XYZ file of C-alpha atoms in Angstrom:
551
model
C -40.855 15.835 56.046
C -38.638 12.926 55.305
C -37.529 12.812 58.911
C -41.122 12.747 60.194
C -42.026 9.945 57.751
C -39.084 7.829 58.897
C -39.991 8.385 62.545
C -43.617 7.375 61.965
C -42.468 4.268 60.082
C -40.276 3.193 62.992
C -43.097 3.783 65.488
C -45.561 1.856 63.292
C -43.139 -1.057 62.963
C -42.553 -1.145 66.737
C -46.280 -1.180 67.456
C -47.361 -3.442 64.603
C -45.079 -6.361 65.400
C -46.407 -7.018 68.985
C -50.009 -6.403 67.935
C -49.687 -8.828 65.009
C -48.122 -11.531 67.146
C -50.868 -11.130 69.758
C -53.667 -11.376 67.175
C -52.009 -14.399 65.552
C -51.737 -16.178 68.927
C -55.448 -15.740 69.686
C -56.449 -16.819 66.177
C -54.256 -19.955 66.448
C -55.589 -20.930 69.886
C -59.280 -20.170 69.593
C -60.039 -20.527 65.884
C -61.579 -23.935 65.038
C -61.039 -25.173 61.487
C -64.142 -26.574 59.859
C -62.406 -29.395 57.974
C -61.153 -31.313 61.062
C -63.035 -34.567 61.875
C -63.080 -36.618 65.074
C -60.707 -39.633 65.032
C -62.185 -43.061 64.386
C -61.529 -45.579 67.164
C -61.542 -49.239 66.090
C -60.526 -52.506 67.769
C -57.060 -53.739 66.847
C -58.376 -56.871 65.110
C -60.201 -54.685 62.534
C -56.971 -53.106 61.232
C -55.511 -54.301 57.962
C -51.842 -55.282 57.656
C -50.533 -51.920 56.448
C -52.404 -49.940 59.117
C -51.226 -52.318 61.817
C -47.591 -51.947 60.725
C -47.923 -48.139 60.957
C -48.882 -48.258 64.640
C -46.640 -51.176 65.704
C -44.277 -49.057 67.866
C -47.227 -47.830 69.944
C -48.770 -51.236 70.818
C -47.148 -53.912 72.984
C -48.274 -56.879 70.869
C -47.105 -59.449 73.404
C -50.114 -58.566 75.591
C -52.496 -59.625 72.854
C -50.792 -62.900 71.898
C -50.145 -63.850 75.515
C -53.791 -63.449 76.463
C -54.838 -65.307 73.319
C -52.497 -68.164 74.186
C -53.908 -68.357 77.726
C -57.426 -68.287 76.286
C -56.718 -71.262 73.991
C -55.049 -73.222 76.791
C -57.572 -72.297 79.490
C -59.765 -75.464 79.262
C -56.703 -77.573 80.068
C -55.238 -75.119 82.574
C -58.618 -75.074 84.306
C -58.490 -78.831 84.910
C -54.842 -78.758 85.970
C -55.296 -75.872 88.423
C -58.480 -77.410 89.804
C -56.573 -80.647 90.434
C -53.844 -78.749 92.295
C -56.479 -76.977 94.402
C -58.092 -80.296 95.318
C -54.803 -81.992 96.246
C -53.652 -78.951 98.257
C -56.878 -78.363 100.190
C -57.801 -81.977 101.038
C -55.069 -82.307 103.723
C -56.181 -78.941 105.121
C -59.820 -80.081 105.273
C -58.863 -83.329 107.012
C -57.478 -81.330 109.948
C -60.926 -79.910 110.661
C -62.912 -83.111 110.362
C -63.930 -84.728 113.634
C -63.263 -81.372 115.289
C -65.708 -78.519 115.838
C -68.419 -81.119 115.150
C -67.536 -81.102 111.416
C -67.990 -84.549 109.902
C -66.728 -83.873 106.381
C -65.613 -81.111 104.037
C -65.401 -81.890 100.329
C -65.772 -80.373 96.884
C -68.962 -81.404 95.150
C -67.870 -79.569 92.008
C -64.776 -77.532 91.174
C -64.308 -75.603 87.954
C -62.805 -72.171 87.308
C -65.196 -71.574 84.429
C -64.625 -70.565 80.831
C -63.239 -67.048 81.325
C -59.426 -67.036 81.702
C -57.401 -64.439 83.601
C -55.905 -61.585 81.595
C -52.384 -60.193 81.807
C -51.892 -56.430 81.809
C -48.108 -56.389 81.994
C -45.010 -58.346 82.983
C -41.844 -57.134 84.675
C -38.731 -59.314 84.371
C -35.944 -59.051 86.959
C -32.311 -59.588 86.074
C -30.465 -61.470 88.820
C -27.165 -63.260 89.268
C -28.907 -66.432 90.404
C -29.555 -69.526 88.318
C -33.231 -68.651 87.927
C -35.788 -66.630 85.969
C -37.833 -64.077 87.951
C -40.835 -62.201 86.550
C -43.864 -60.400 88.008
C -47.071 -60.411 85.932
C -50.032 -58.133 86.628
C -53.063 -60.465 86.506
C -56.782 -59.735 86.631
C -59.487 -62.374 86.704
C -63.220 -61.764 86.513
C -64.317 -65.325 85.886
C -67.413 -67.484 85.968
C -66.339 -70.282 88.323
C -68.559 -73.122 89.432
C -67.372 -74.336 92.820
C -69.527 -76.188 95.332
C -68.092 -76.942 98.773
C -70.214 -79.094 101.093
C -69.872 -79.020 104.899
C -71.405 -81.770 107.049
C -71.963 -80.096 110.427
C -73.695 -82.552 112.781
C -76.912 -83.380 110.927
C -76.887 -80.102 108.997
C -75.480 -79.856 105.472
C -74.165 -76.439 104.439
C -73.232 -75.757 100.832
C -70.865 -72.973 99.789
C -71.234 -72.149 96.111
C -69.071 -69.870 93.969
C -70.879 -68.716 90.824
C -70.918 -65.930 88.279
C -74.474 -64.808 89.100
C -76.878 -65.388 91.964
C -79.282 -68.312 91.690
C -81.889 -68.821 94.403
C -81.785 -72.159 96.219
C -84.260 -73.314 98.857
C -81.664 -75.005 101.099
C -78.908 -73.713 103.358
C -76.705 -72.266 100.621
C -74.033 -69.597 100.860
C -73.164 -68.226 97.431
C -70.153 -66.184 96.313
C -70.971 -64.249 93.142
C -69.205 -61.815 90.811
C -65.698 -62.654 91.958
C -62.954 -60.311 90.741
C -59.303 -60.741 91.627
C -56.361 -58.465 90.851
C -52.898 -59.619 91.935
C -49.221 -59.006 91.182
C -47.449 -62.315 91.924
C -43.731 -62.975 91.685
C -42.996 -66.157 89.721
C -39.567 -67.767 89.978
C -38.477 -70.626 87.708
C -35.536 -72.315 89.407
C -33.111 -73.858 89.121
C -32.458 -73.582 85.407
C -31.223 -76.976 84.198
C -30.300 -78.552 80.825
C -33.299 -80.925 81.024
C -36.679 -80.064 79.476
C -38.614 -77.965 80.525
C -35.302 -76.417 81.671
C -36.375 -75.501 85.214
C -36.795 -77.629 88.313
C -39.694 -75.905 90.077
C -42.107 -72.963 90.014
C -42.125 -70.766 93.112
C -44.996 -68.267 93.433
C -45.438 -65.506 95.985
C -47.362 -62.228 96.206
C -45.480 -58.936 96.248
C -48.470 -57.056 97.648
C -51.819 -57.947 99.126
C -54.271 -58.946 96.367
C -57.510 -57.109 95.661
C -60.493 -59.460 95.907
C -64.069 -58.318 95.326
C -67.204 -60.470 95.412
C -70.810 -60.649 96.527
C -71.960 -62.948 99.352
C -75.561 -64.119 99.265
C -77.220 -65.991 102.116
C -80.925 -66.903 102.265
C -81.586 -64.660 99.253
C -79.906 -61.528 100.620
C -76.560 -59.890 99.771
C -74.578 -59.794 103.006
C -71.794 -57.745 101.368
C -74.208 -54.830 101.035
C -73.589 -54.122 104.730
C -70.721 -51.547 104.626
C -68.954 -52.489 107.865
C -69.186 -56.230 107.186
C -67.934 -55.764 103.616
C -64.800 -53.967 104.785
C -64.211 -56.497 107.572
C -64.418 -59.484 105.190
C -62.173 -57.747 102.663
C -59.489 -57.056 105.280
C -59.736 -60.596 106.680
C -59.256 -62.189 103.260
C -56.304 -59.947 102.460
C -54.653 -60.758 105.800
C -55.177 -64.501 105.440
C -53.866 -64.618 101.889
C -50.917 -62.418 102.842
C -50.000 -64.674 105.758
C -49.795 -67.652 103.394
C -48.317 -66.275 100.179
C -47.058 -62.701 100.717
C -43.296 -62.493 100.133
C -41.167 -64.043 101.617
C -43.820 -66.793 102.032
C -43.947 -68.919 98.880
C -45.925 -71.680 97.218
C -43.716 -74.146 95.346
C -44.726 -76.524 92.553
C -42.121 -79.209 91.839
C -41.618 -79.820 88.121
C -38.555 -82.063 87.984
C -37.506 -84.576 90.601
C -34.586 -83.518 92.765
C -32.261 -85.968 91.047
C -33.193 -84.986 87.487
C -31.156 -82.318 85.767
C -30.036 -80.639 88.970
C -26.594 -80.737 90.486
C -26.492 -82.124 94.008
C -24.826 -79.888 96.536
C -22.207 -81.125 99.003
C -23.611 -82.115 102.389
C -20.457 -83.045 104.272
C -16.836 -84.166 104.348
C -15.602 -87.756 104.542
C -12.293 -87.993 106.378
C -10.356 -91.076 105.331
C -7.226 -92.297 107.053
C -5.400 -95.022 105.147
C -3.566 -96.833 107.953
C -1.824 -99.874 106.489
C -2.090 -102.929 104.271
C -1.263 -106.524 105.193
C -0.121 -109.526 103.159
C -0.373 -107.958 99.718
C 0.254 -109.971 96.557
C 3.796 -110.340 95.193
C 3.858 -108.750 91.760
C 7.593 -108.082 91.117
C 10.184 -110.628 90.058
C 11.984 -110.321 93.407
C 8.833 -111.304 95.340
C 7.773 -107.802 96.425
C 5.425 -105.005 95.374
C 5.469 -101.184 95.326
C 1.915 -100.485 96.601
C -0.118 -97.301 96.747
C -3.849 -96.652 97.260
C -6.272 -94.645 95.113
C -9.518 -93.561 96.756
C -12.596 -91.801 95.407
C -16.355 -91.523 95.885
C -18.850 -92.951 93.420
C -20.562 -90.353 91.259
C -17.755 -87.855 91.831
C -16.042 -86.311 88.822
C -13.094 -85.050 90.821
C -9.688 -86.756 90.391
C -8.954 -89.661 92.726
C -6.783 -89.127 95.807
C -3.523 -91.115 96.043
C -1.297 -92.212 98.877
C 2.469 -92.247 98.650
C 4.236 -95.247 97.102
C 5.873 -97.717 99.501
C 8.715 -99.376 97.628
C 9.270 -103.134 97.986
C 6.833 -103.651 100.845
C 4.032 -106.217 101.229
C 2.911 -104.778 104.595
C 3.102 -101.011 104.014
C 2.073 -98.406 106.582
C 0.854 -95.037 105.325
C -1.121 -93.288 108.105
C -2.136 -90.659 105.548
C -5.304 -88.535 105.807
C -7.620 -87.490 102.981
C -10.816 -85.481 102.766
C -13.534 -86.179 100.206
C -16.683 -84.180 99.514
C -19.947 -86.084 100.092
C -23.104 -85.223 98.145
C -25.369 -88.204 98.899
C -24.392 -90.247 101.968
C -27.259 -92.687 101.401
C -26.166 -93.696 97.898
C -22.462 -92.976 97.542
C -19.739 -95.506 98.322
C -16.038 -95.092 99.034
C -13.944 -96.856 96.402
C -10.485 -98.097 97.449
C -8.078 -99.504 94.864
C -4.590 -100.816 95.687
C -2.043 -100.776 92.854
C 1.526 -101.936 92.328
C 3.515 -99.049 90.926
C 5.473 -99.683 87.735
C 8.096 -97.399 86.295
C 7.206 -98.438 82.750
C 3.791 -99.559 81.547
C 0.453 -99.886 83.313
C 0.281 -100.302 87.059
C -0.838 -103.726 88.248
C -3.995 -103.958 90.320
C -3.474 -105.666 93.676
C -7.074 -105.509 94.892
C -10.022 -103.306 95.720
C -12.929 -102.821 98.109
C -15.867 -100.454 98.593
C -17.542 -99.035 101.715
C -21.151 -97.701 101.563
C -21.353 -94.346 103.350
C -24.755 -95.216 104.830
C -22.916 -97.515 107.261
C -21.248 -94.498 108.901
C -22.697 -92.459 111.749
C -22.034 -88.700 111.692
C -19.002 -87.530 113.696
C -18.112 -91.084 114.759
C -14.819 -92.575 113.608
C -15.139 -96.143 112.374
C -12.110 -98.410 111.888
C -12.410 -101.088 109.201
C -10.212 -103.965 108.085
C -11.192 -104.755 104.515
C -10.488 -107.970 102.627
C -9.247 -107.019 99.168
C -10.901 -108.614 96.122
C -10.273 -108.443 92.404
C -13.670 -106.949 91.524
C -17.162 -106.553 92.947
C -18.626 -109.569 91.119
C -19.506 -112.070 93.877
C -19.576 -114.947 91.344
C -16.018 -114.393 90.112
C -13.904 -117.365 91.350
C -10.787 -115.164 91.461
C -12.310 -113.263 94.389
C -11.794 -116.363 96.534
C -8.032 -115.870 96.296
C -6.483 -114.048 99.247
C -5.219 -110.620 98.168
C -4.421 -109.167 101.566
C -6.155 -106.684 103.840
C -6.473 -102.898 103.991
C -7.030 -100.984 107.237
C -8.784 -97.605 107.106
C -10.478 -95.202 109.523
C -13.541 -93.297 108.273
C -15.344 -90.286 109.747
C -18.309 -88.569 108.098
C -18.752 -84.938 109.178
C -21.892 -83.278 107.798
C -21.881 -79.548 107.253
C -23.177 -77.337 110.023
C -26.546 -75.966 108.972
C -26.215 -72.368 110.080
C -29.685 -71.046 109.351
C -29.027 -67.854 111.301
C -26.504 -66.899 108.695
C -29.278 -66.593 106.115
C -31.940 -65.082 108.376
C -32.379 -61.440 109.107
C -34.264 -58.384 107.901
C -35.346 -58.113 104.270
C -35.630 -54.938 102.274
C -38.715 -54.044 100.255
C -37.523 -56.120 97.301
C -37.175 -59.254 99.416
C -33.366 -59.115 99.481
C -31.506 -59.844 102.697
C -29.908 -56.804 104.325
C -26.171 -57.231 104.759
C -25.275 -57.813 108.403
C -21.579 -58.557 108.124
C -20.627 -56.637 111.201
C -23.320 -58.297 113.328
C -22.691 -61.855 112.196
C -19.020 -62.022 113.038
C -19.676 -63.025 116.635
C -21.723 -66.100 115.623
C -19.585 -67.476 112.797
C -17.301 -70.373 113.861
C -13.996 -69.062 112.548
C -11.810 -71.958 113.661
C -13.860 -74.829 112.195
C -12.858 -76.757 109.103
C -15.028 -76.441 106.055
C -15.417 -76.518 102.298
C -14.942 -73.550 99.976
C -17.003 -73.977 96.790
C -16.158 -71.766 93.814
C -18.583 -71.797 90.867
C -17.421 -70.021 87.717
C -20.580 -69.438 85.706
C -19.122 -67.434 82.830
C -17.651 -64.176 81.572
C -18.695 -61.341 79.276
C -16.809 -59.139 76.806
C -13.433 -60.816 77.249
C -11.386 -60.247 74.117
C -7.739 -60.949 73.389
C -5.450 -59.058 71.067
C -4.618 -62.093 68.954
C -7.251 -64.746 69.786
C -10.274 -65.283 72.070
C -10.324 -68.880 73.310
C -11.023 -68.184 76.987
C -10.570 -70.418 80.007
C -10.218 -69.498 83.685
C -7.580 -70.276 86.293
C -8.596 -70.356 89.975
C -5.703 -70.035 92.428
C -6.088 -70.383 96.192
C -3.909 -71.748 98.979
C -1.199 -72.959 96.631
C -3.703 -74.916 94.502
C -4.564 -73.994 90.936
C -7.603 -75.293 89.076
C -8.649 -74.756 85.498
C -11.914 -74.609 83.553
C -12.449 -76.009 80.094
C -11.385 -73.930 77.091
C -14.126 -72.509 74.875
C -13.087 -71.597 71.363
C -13.761 -68.341 69.530
C -16.065 -66.521 71.915
C -16.079 -63.335 73.953
C -18.834 -64.566 76.283
C -17.808 -68.003 77.573
C -20.140 -70.043 79.769
C -18.216 -72.546 81.907
C -20.580 -73.377 84.777
C -17.825 -75.344 86.543
C -17.419 -75.789 90.284
C -14.171 -76.212 92.205
C -13.712 -77.308 95.829
C -11.106 -76.433 98.431
C -11.134 -78.301 101.760
C -9.805 -75.982 104.486
C -8.871 -76.486 108.118
C -10.339 -73.128 109.166
C -12.339 -70.239 107.764
C -10.453 -68.266 105.066
C -10.576 -64.885 106.826
C -8.351 -62.105 105.455
C -7.571 -64.270 102.438
C -8.176 -63.686 98.749
C -8.853 -65.976 95.830
C -7.260 -65.126 92.485
C -9.186 -65.753 89.275
C -7.622 -65.048 85.898
C -9.172 -65.428 82.456
C -6.691 -66.655 79.878
C -6.779 -67.268 76.136
C -4.838 -70.060 74.488
C -4.080 -70.487 70.832
C -5.692 -73.322 68.903
C -4.155 -74.571 65.695
C -1.365 -72.622 64.055
C -0.718 -69.259 65.697
C 2.457 -67.391 66.511
C 1.090 -66.054 69.800
C 0.783 -68.857 72.376
C -1.352 -67.383 75.151
C -2.369 -64.162 76.820
C -4.229 -62.871 79.854
C -7.709 -61.416 79.297
C -8.009 -59.991 82.817
C -8.033 -61.047 86.443
C -9.723 -60.342 89.767
C -8.828 -60.882 93.430
C -11.865 -61.588 95.648
C -11.740 -61.024 99.400
C -13.309 -64.009 101.198
C -14.390 -62.235 104.403
C -17.950 -61.687 103.112
C -18.153 -65.339 102.105
C -17.241 -66.467 105.642
C -19.646 -64.100 107.390
C -22.611 -64.453 105.020
C -22.050 -68.022 103.814
C -22.331 -67.111 100.137
C -21.703 -64.420 97.548
C -22.936 -64.311 93.954
C -21.550 -61.346 92.046
C -20.256 -60.107 88.713
C -16.770 -58.591 88.912
C -15.049 -56.253 86.486
C -11.808 -57.818 85.326
C -8.602 -55.891 85.941
C -6.516 -55.179 82.815
C -9.558 -55.737 80.631
C -11.453 -53.052 78.744
C -15.020 -54.275 79.402
C -14.543 -57.802 80.729
C -16.827 -59.114 83.487
C -16.733 -62.496 85.237
C -19.656 -64.106 87.108
C -18.576 -65.972 90.260
C -20.512 -67.710 93.043
C -18.590 -68.695 96.203
C -20.001 -70.642 99.164
C -18.478 -71.543 102.527
C -19.798 -74.646 104.304
C -18.692 -75.315 107.881
C -18.225 -78.835 109.280
């Protein structure tokens, strides 16, 4: 009997467990508790402070404050944008006047209304360029009031853009209920240390915008015709895309080109210092030890120097120099002749300047310059003869190789690398300028101190950035120039980040990492802008931009 009872207990346990789980599942899924109430949905501005803090992680608050900010600023933005539209479209309208029998096209009224656009999201792109790139998703269902009047022969046609349809007895065409949804790409560049900290705004569309509206003519809605509606929609999308779809852009200049921005080199000035004649006698024995210093105005680079000709009042140098030109219309070549002294300051024998605007590109010009004490024409000491200086000047502007930057773009608007295809078109045996811009570094840390600076070594020359104290993320933003006789193919540039002690420290200096950059891509593509991992550094990264400009 005991055996039978145990057997029945086991069988009951084996059957009861699955049956109980099955009944519990159906009760949990299909049973509806009576004490559950529907959730209350309220606008966000009705929440108190404590309730709002509870749901903060679920709400992107920037959407609300951004749209509120646009709403407060919209009356002023409306006038500013309307002014830009007028100034942009007036030259376009003038092209059509006196043609196609159109006498005039002008805005009778232009206002974007009181309803601002709303932002539904913003995507920010991280790039290596000196710019800020973001793509907002914008929707605008406004109430504009725009009246455009056409004078066609003796007939006046009025195109009106309004929120709602209003009947007019004359020849009016009315656009009503306009809705626009677009995803533009906005680029603020270049970033400069002058308020508002960017030079221009560049806008383009990443995809064709969606535009919806009604078109009323003589009291009837033309857009109600299905085939015509689709045709007008496609035409508008194509026309807008042809003007502003990436890579087409619309640029608004904020700062003048000379404000806050660094001018880029446009050419090389080749200077040959030939000889000097009848220089002043500065030494006790009736001679001088002359040499010449030459530089360009507005250039922060060190001056070039000729060799010293000992005890010679009519020295001959025949030495060549190359200077980088950034503004040939404004810059001048400064020539200073000095008498070398072993002890003390060097005596000034004379000087002269040559405006670069007097030079024609690629034409060598020989000049014999009368030396003066200074550039003050009223100084009586300038009437004294100080000798002459003979020089030969040649200005060679850089070759604008637009093909190097043209080519297919990928879907993100980035140029596809065509290194192998470009090699046939690149002039490999021309002289040029190699520009190295060290923007900064990240996560560079020394064992004993972190006062980083960078050393750039190329072609036997070594150049150095400024030292920045006590930082792991230095920002140098310094540019160095190397004038070369031919393209630097199969050559590398060595960049090393160093740390130097400041104040009292037993450890003098140490290397924080280095990188060797192959210059082939720079020659073929004209420019690289990359971040490189530093060798012998745990996490160090350096940001380098290198450009190659051909004469």
